[in-house]
mmCIF file of C-alpha atoms in Angstrom:
data_model
loop_
_atom_site.group_PDB
_atom_site.id
_atom_site.type_symbol
_atom_site.label_atom_id
_atom_site.label_comp_id
_atom_site.label_asym_id
_atom_site.label_seq_id
_atom_site.Cartn_x
_atom_site.Cartn_y
_atom_site.Cartn_z
ATOM 1 C CA MET A 1 -67.924 -31.007 24.433
ATOM 2 C CA PRO A 2 -67.782 -30.442 28.080
ATOM 3 C CA LEU A 3 -65.223 -30.459 30.438
ATOM 4 C CA LEU A 4 -65.817 -31.898 33.360
ATOM 5 C CA LEU A 5 -62.006 -31.716 36.296
ATOM 6 C CA SER A 6 -62.351 -34.001 39.248
ATOM 7 C CA ILE A 7 -60.684 -34.724 42.021
ATOM 8 C CA ASP A 8 -59.937 -36.990 45.235
ATOM 9 C CA THR A 9 -58.015 -36.959 48.191
ATOM 10 C CA SER A 10 -60.063 -39.236 50.335
ATOM 11 C CA THR A 11 -57.411 -41.355 51.597
ATOM 12 C CA ARG A 12 -53.580 -40.688 52.220
ATOM 13 C CA GLY A 13 -52.916 -40.000 48.427
ATOM 14 C CA CYS A 14 -53.912 -37.005 46.032
ATOM 15 C CA SER A 15 -55.991 -37.902 42.671
ATOM 16 C CA VAL A 16 -57.022 -35.603 39.165
ATOM 17 C CA ALA A 17 -59.017 -36.176 36.376
ATOM 18 C CA LEU A 18 -59.758 -34.347 33.214
ATOM 19 C CA HIS A 19 -62.925 -35.722 30.726
ATOM 20 C CA GLN A 20 -64.082 -34.293 28.063
ATOM 21 C CA ASP A 21 -67.906 -35.246 26.939
ATOM 22 C CA GLY A 22 -67.365 -38.393 29.007
ATOM 23 C CA GLN A 23 -63.548 -39.754 28.077
ATOM 24 C CA LEU A 24 -60.989 -39.886 30.005
ATOM 25 C CA LEU A 25 -58.084 -37.122 28.757
ATOM 26 C CA SER A 26 -55.304 -36.612 31.912
ATOM 27 C CA ASN A 27 -55.385 -38.534 34.974
ATOM 28 C CA TYR A 28 -52.726 -38.314 37.496
ATOM 29 C CA ASP A 29 -52.202 -40.198 40.439
ATOM 30 C CA LEU A 30 -50.000 -40.004 43.666
ATOM 31 C CA LEU A 31 -50.019 -41.793 46.762
ATOM 32 C CA ALA A 32 -47.431 -40.290 48.759
ATOM 33 C CA GLU A 33 -48.528 -39.803 52.021
ATOM 34 C CA LYS A 34 -49.990 -36.218 52.876
ATOM 35 C CA SER A 35 -49.599 -35.260 48.814
ATOM 36 C CA SER A 36 -53.023 -33.577 49.072
ATOM 37 C CA SER A 37 -51.894 -30.360 50.730
ATOM 38 C CA GLY A 38 -48.587 -30.387 48.465
ATOM 39 C CA MET A 39 -49.391 -31.587 45.103
ATOM 40 C CA LEU A 40 -53.140 -31.104 44.335
ATOM 41 C CA THR A 41 -52.574 -27.597 42.643
ATOM 42 C CA THR A 42 -50.283 -28.777 40.555
ATOM 43 C CA LEU A 43 -51.151 -31.625 39.559
ATOM 44 C CA ILE A 44 -54.683 -29.617 38.831
ATOM 45 C CA TYR A 45 -52.485 -27.265 36.584
ATOM 46 C CA ASN A 46 -50.615 -30.836 34.701
ATOM 47 C CA ALA A 47 -54.060 -32.225 34.134
ATOM 48 C CA VAL A 48 -55.613 -29.258 32.467
ATOM 49 C CA GLU A 49 -52.057 -27.984 30.343
ATOM 50 C CA HIS A 50 -50.902 -31.407 29.708
ATOM 51 C CA ALA A 51 -54.516 -31.874 27.950
ATOM 52 C CA GLY A 52 -54.269 -28.701 25.985
ATOM 53 C CA PHE A 53 -56.473 -26.677 27.960
ATOM 54 C CA GLN A 54 -56.943 -23.956 30.467
ATOM 55 C CA LEU A 55 -58.604 -23.903 33.570
ATOM 56 C CA VAL A 56 -61.309 -21.321 32.527
ATOM 57 C CA ASP A 57 -62.126 -23.948 30.051
ATOM 58 C CA VAL A 58 -63.711 -26.419 32.303
ATOM 59 C CA ASP A 59 -67.263 -26.650 32.764
ATOM 60 C CA ALA A 60 -67.769 -27.964 36.179
ATOM 61 C CA PHE A 61 -65.661 -29.551 38.833
ATOM 62 C CA ALA A 62 -66.521 -32.424 40.362
ATOM 63 C CA VAL A 63 -65.190 -33.745 44.004
ATOM 64 C CA ALA A 64 -64.955 -36.985 45.892
ATOM 65 C CA LYS A 65 -66.902 -36.324 48.897
ATOM 66 C CA GLY A 66 -66.085 -39.114 51.372
ATOM 67 C CA PRO A 67 -66.265 -40.839 53.787
ATOM 68 C CA GLY A 68 -62.479 -40.919 53.919
ATOM 69 C CA SER A 69 -59.296 -38.493 55.700
ATOM 70 C CA TYR A 70 -61.247 -35.752 57.381
ATOM 71 C CA THR A 71 -58.123 -33.788 56.041
ATOM 72 C CA GLY A 72 -57.507 -35.154 52.684
ATOM 73 C CA LEU A 73 -61.730 -34.403 52.231
ATOM 74 C CA ARG A 74 -61.660 -30.901 53.507
ATOM 75 C CA ILE A 75 -58.181 -30.142 51.138
ATOM 76 C CA ALA A 76 -60.036 -31.326 48.007
ATOM 77 C CA VAL A 77 -63.599 -29.457 48.864
ATOM 78 C CA SER A 78 -61.822 -26.360 50.057
ATOM 79 C CA THR A 79 -59.938 -26.234 46.509
ATOM 80 C CA ALA A 80 -63.229 -27.495 44.224
ATOM 81 C CA LYS A 81 -65.276 -24.686 45.875
ATOM 82 C CA GLY A 82 -62.683 -22.800 45.604
ATOM 83 C CA LEU A 83 -62.189 -23.322 41.799
ATOM 84 C CA CYS A 84 -65.924 -23.238 41.548
ATOM 85 C CA PHE A 85 -66.569 -19.795 42.925
ATOM 86 C CA ALA A 86 -63.762 -18.167 40.759
ATOM 87 C CA LEU A 87 -64.618 -19.793 37.847
ATOM 88 C CA ASP A 88 -68.734 -19.932 38.376
ATOM 89 C CA LYS A 89 -68.621 -23.034 37.518
ATOM 90 C CA PRO A 90 -71.061 -25.921 38.827
ATOM 91 C CA LEU A 91 -70.032 -28.286 41.652
ATOM 92 C CA ILE A 92 -70.807 -31.977 41.453
ATOM 93 C CA SER A 93 -70.188 -34.534 44.075
ATOM 94 C CA VAL A 94 -70.012 -38.142 44.051
ATOM 95 C CA ASN A 95 -69.540 -40.989 47.419
ATOM 96 C CA THR A 96 -65.825 -41.834 47.599
ATOM 97 C CA LEU A 97 -67.690 -45.663 47.872
ATOM 98 C CA GLU A 98 -69.003 -45.816 45.087
ATOM 99 C CA ALA A 99 -66.220 -44.447 42.960
ATOM 100 C CA MET A 100 -63.815 -47.176 44.332
ATOM 101 C CA THR A 101 -66.714 -49.520 43.399
ATOM 102 C CA LEU A 102 -66.520 -48.793 39.889
ATOM 103 C CA GLN A 103 -63.307 -49.623 39.450
ATOM 104 C CA LEU A 104 -63.663 -53.359 40.306
ATOM 105 C CA LYS A 105 -67.345 -53.998 38.951
ATOM 106 C CA SER A 106 -66.983 -55.604 36.097
ATOM 107 C CA PHE A 107 -64.034 -57.433 36.987
ATOM 108 C CA PHE A 108 -66.703 -60.051 38.954
ATOM 109 C CA PRO A 109 -69.721 -61.902 37.960
ATOM 110 C CA ALA A 110 -73.207 -59.287 37.579
ATOM 111 C CA ASN A 111 -74.262 -61.162 41.079
ATOM 112 C CA TYR A 112 -72.071 -60.461 43.310
ATOM 113 C CA LEU A 113 -72.266 -57.341 45.832
ATOM 114 C CA PHE A 114 -69.387 -54.661 46.231
ATOM 115 C CA CYS A 115 -68.509 -53.684 49.718
ATOM 116 C CA PRO A 116 -65.520 -51.159 49.921
ATOM 117 C CA MET A 117 -63.189 -50.635 53.362
ATOM 118 C CA LEU A 118 -61.951 -47.428 53.627
ATOM 119 C CA ASP A 119 -59.559 -47.779 57.209
ATOM 120 C CA ALA A 120 -60.553 -45.894 60.497
ATOM 121 C CA ARG A 121 -59.738 -46.878 63.924
ATOM 122 C CA ARG A 122 -58.654 -49.878 65.385
ATOM 123 C CA MET A 123 -61.137 -52.424 63.549
ATOM 124 C CA GLU A 124 -63.231 -50.053 62.566
ATOM 125 C CA VAL A 125 -63.501 -49.393 58.687
ATOM 126 C CA TYR A 126 -66.025 -46.804 56.222
ATOM 127 C CA CYS A 127 -67.699 -49.126 53.945
ATOM 128 C CA ALA A 128 -71.366 -49.581 51.680
ATOM 129 C CA VAL A 129 -72.092 -52.272 49.801
ATOM 130 C CA LEU A 130 -73.086 -51.891 46.515
ATOM 131 C CA ASP A 131 -74.614 -54.184 44.123
ATOM 132 C CA ALA A 132 -73.132 -54.212 40.100
ATOM 133 C CA GLU A 133 -75.537 -51.352 38.808
ATOM 134 C CA LEU A 134 -74.171 -49.334 42.021
ATOM 135 C CA HIS A 135 -77.540 -49.256 43.715
ATOM 136 C CA PHE A 136 -76.836 -49.087 47.328
ATOM 137 C CA VAL A 137 -77.351 -52.726 49.043
ATOM 138 C CA GLU A 138 -75.989 -50.946 52.827
ATOM 139 C CA ALA A 139 -75.919 -47.158 53.137
ATOM 140 C CA THR A 140 -72.499 -45.798 54.457
ATOM 141 C CA GLN A 141 -71.401 -46.507 57.799
ATOM 142 C CA ALA A 142 -68.665 -46.510 59.860
ATOM 143 C CA LYS A 143 -68.871 -50.347 61.363
ATOM 144 C CA ILE A 144 -66.389 -52.050 64.057
ATOM 145 C CA MET A 145 -65.551 -55.594 62.164
ATOM 146 C CA ASP A 146 -66.089 -58.375 64.280
ATOM 147 C CA GLU A 147 -67.339 -62.298 63.566
ATOM 148 C CA GLN A 148 -70.852 -61.183 63.093
ATOM 149 C CA SER A 149 -70.136 -58.577 60.628
ATOM 150 C CA PHE A 150 -72.097 -58.999 57.354
ATOM 151 C CA ASN A 151 -73.326 -62.366 58.149
ATOM 152 C CA GLU A 152 -76.492 -62.550 56.785
ATOM 153 C CA LEU A 153 -75.648 -60.717 53.010
ATOM 154 C CA LEU A 154 -72.638 -63.736 53.115
ATOM 155 C CA THR A 155 -75.627 -66.671 54.050
ATOM 156 C CA GLU A 156 -77.394 -65.503 50.821
ATOM 157 C CA ARG A 157 -74.584 -63.710 47.841
ATOM 158 C CA SER A 158 -70.756 -63.605 47.394
ATOM 159 C CA VAL A 159 -69.491 -60.155 48.440
ATOM 160 C CA VAL A 160 -66.155 -58.290 47.698
ATOM 161 C CA PHE A 161 -64.627 -56.698 49.808
ATOM 162 C CA PHE A 162 -61.621 -54.191 48.959
ATOM 163 C CA GLY A 163 -59.775 -50.952 49.680
ATOM 164 C CA ASP A 164 -57.314 -50.275 52.109
ATOM 165 C CA GLY A 165 -59.875 -51.068 55.421
ATOM 166 C CA ALA A 166 -60.036 -54.818 53.625
ATOM 167 C CA GLU A 167 -57.216 -56.068 55.828
ATOM 168 C CA LYS A 168 -59.332 -55.709 58.823
ATOM 169 C CA CYS A 169 -62.485 -57.795 57.394
ATOM 170 C CA GLN A 170 -60.101 -60.414 56.145
ATOM 171 C CA ARG A 171 -58.486 -61.646 59.389
ATOM 172 C CA ILE A 172 -61.849 -62.624 60.436
ATOM 173 C CA LEU A 173 -64.030 -63.286 57.024
ATOM 174 C CA GLY A 174 -61.713 -64.812 54.890
ATOM 175 C CA GLN A 175 -62.455 -68.463 55.666
ATOM 176 C CA ASN A 176 -65.800 -67.546 54.494
ATOM 177 C CA PRO A 177 -66.089 -68.856 50.748
ATOM 178 C CA ASN A 178 -68.392 -66.309 49.650
ATOM 179 C CA ALA A 179 -66.096 -63.351 50.644
ATOM 180 C CA HIS A 180 -63.557 -62.351 48.326
ATOM 181 C CA PHE A 181 -60.564 -60.399 48.239
ATOM 182 C CA PRO A 182 -58.602 -59.100 45.210
ATOM 183 C CA SER A 183 -55.327 -59.136 45.791
ATOM 184 C CA ALA A 184 -54.969 -55.775 43.675
ATOM 185 C CA ALA A 185 -55.247 -52.554 45.771
ATOM 186 C CA ILE A 186 -57.742 -50.461 44.815
ATOM 187 C CA PHE A 187 -57.548 -46.420 46.356
ATOM 188 C CA PRO A 188 -60.074 -44.251 45.682
ATOM 189 C CA SER A 189 -59.342 -42.114 42.156
ATOM 190 C CA ALA A 190 -60.846 -39.157 40.413
ATOM 191 C CA LYS A 191 -60.728 -41.349 36.873
ATOM 192 C CA THR A 192 -64.194 -43.136 38.744
ATOM 193 C CA VAL A 193 -65.290 -40.203 40.055
ATOM 194 C CA GLY A 194 -65.192 -38.296 36.859
ATOM 195 C CA GLU A 195 -67.407 -41.155 35.010
ATOM 196 C CA LEU A 196 -69.634 -40.864 37.227
ATOM 197 C CA ALA A 197 -70.063 -37.251 37.245
ATOM 198 C CA TRP A 198 -70.254 -37.149 33.929
ATOM 199 C CA LYS A 199 -74.080 -38.859 34.301
ATOM 200 C CA ARG A 200 -74.564 -36.502 37.156
ATOM 201 C CA PHE A 201 -73.680 -33.325 34.590
ATOM 202 C CA GLN A 202 -75.880 -34.786 32.397
ATOM 203 C CA ASP A 203 -78.972 -34.256 34.333
ATOM 204 C CA GLN A 204 -77.540 -31.118 36.185
ATOM 205 C CA GLN A 205 -76.795 -32.544 39.457
ATOM 206 C CA PHE A 206 -75.460 -30.084 41.173
ATOM 207 C CA GLU A 207 -74.223 -29.080 44.719
ATOM 208 C CA GLU A 208 -75.009 -25.417 46.297
ATOM 209 C CA VAL A 209 -71.179 -24.234 46.589
ATOM 210 C CA ALA A 210 -71.318 -21.895 49.267
ATOM 211 C CA ALA A 211 -73.507 -24.690 51.923
ATOM 212 C CA PHE A 212 -72.038 -27.994 50.445
ATOM 213 C CA GLU A 213 -69.247 -29.917 52.704
ATOM 214 C CA PRO A 214 -67.275 -32.868 52.725
ATOM 215 C CA PHE A 215 -70.051 -36.563 54.153
ATOM 216 C CA TYR A 216 -67.030 -37.037 57.024
ATOM 217 C CA LEU A 217 -69.578 -39.668 58.218
ATOM 218 C CA LYS A 218 -68.431 -38.768 62.076
ATOM 219 C CA ASP A 219 -66.821 -35.978 63.891
ATOM 220 C CA PHE A 220 -63.285 -34.709 63.684
ATOM 221 C CA MET A 221 -61.392 -36.385 66.946
ATOM 222 C CA ALA A 222 -58.247 -34.926 67.519
ATOM 223 C CA THR A 223 -55.676 -36.414 69.618
ATOM 224 C CA THR A 224 -54.333 -35.486 72.862
ATOM 225 C CA PRO A 225 -50.661 -35.168 73.362
ATOM 226 C CA LYS A 226 -48.788 -37.006 75.764
ATOM 227 C CA PRO A 227 -47.368 -34.644 78.310
ATOM 228 C CA LYS A 228 -43.513 -34.636 78.401
ATOM 229 C CA SER A 229 -41.372 -36.449 80.443
ATOM 230 C CA TYR A 230 -38.674 -34.712 82.153
#
């Protein structure tokens, strides 16, 4: 039965999951700041070993491709590609926002829409709108929140806003009766990346390992250090 190892470091934390034939065997989620750079390889090792396997037993590697943190995405994709090259295994990618929606959709009516949001700069978020079948109603985008955001959708449908960027949205749209904000925090997780990757594995939807790049959505913008005053 096929083994899939999934990785998600789209935001501040680090998540690894191992699935066999679509069933979860092990899952490690670490939400500490900047944990992906120092703990990812340890979590990968633990997820495989504690399930009674070795890395060579894994049939494919899946990664959350973004959007998200530039550094986090780069670490996850580089790690996944390295494992694929070293072990001659295929690579599967999953949209981070799609995987987040899978965590939540079963808790709401089937006619609701879902808008996962990841925090970006100032009033900006990375977001998308999906239905309960995980079809994209609005494509992944970088969006600056204001009073007009999602007006057309909210006139006709109930929309669930969630993720670490939803707080910005709630301050503006929280009074709209069709805007819903779950009290539980929803973070990207390799568990649902693996669930979606299993379907892609069955359909042989693999990435070209050498050419694959994260879905950064926006170019990296480095901050300029302020000059020291003496």
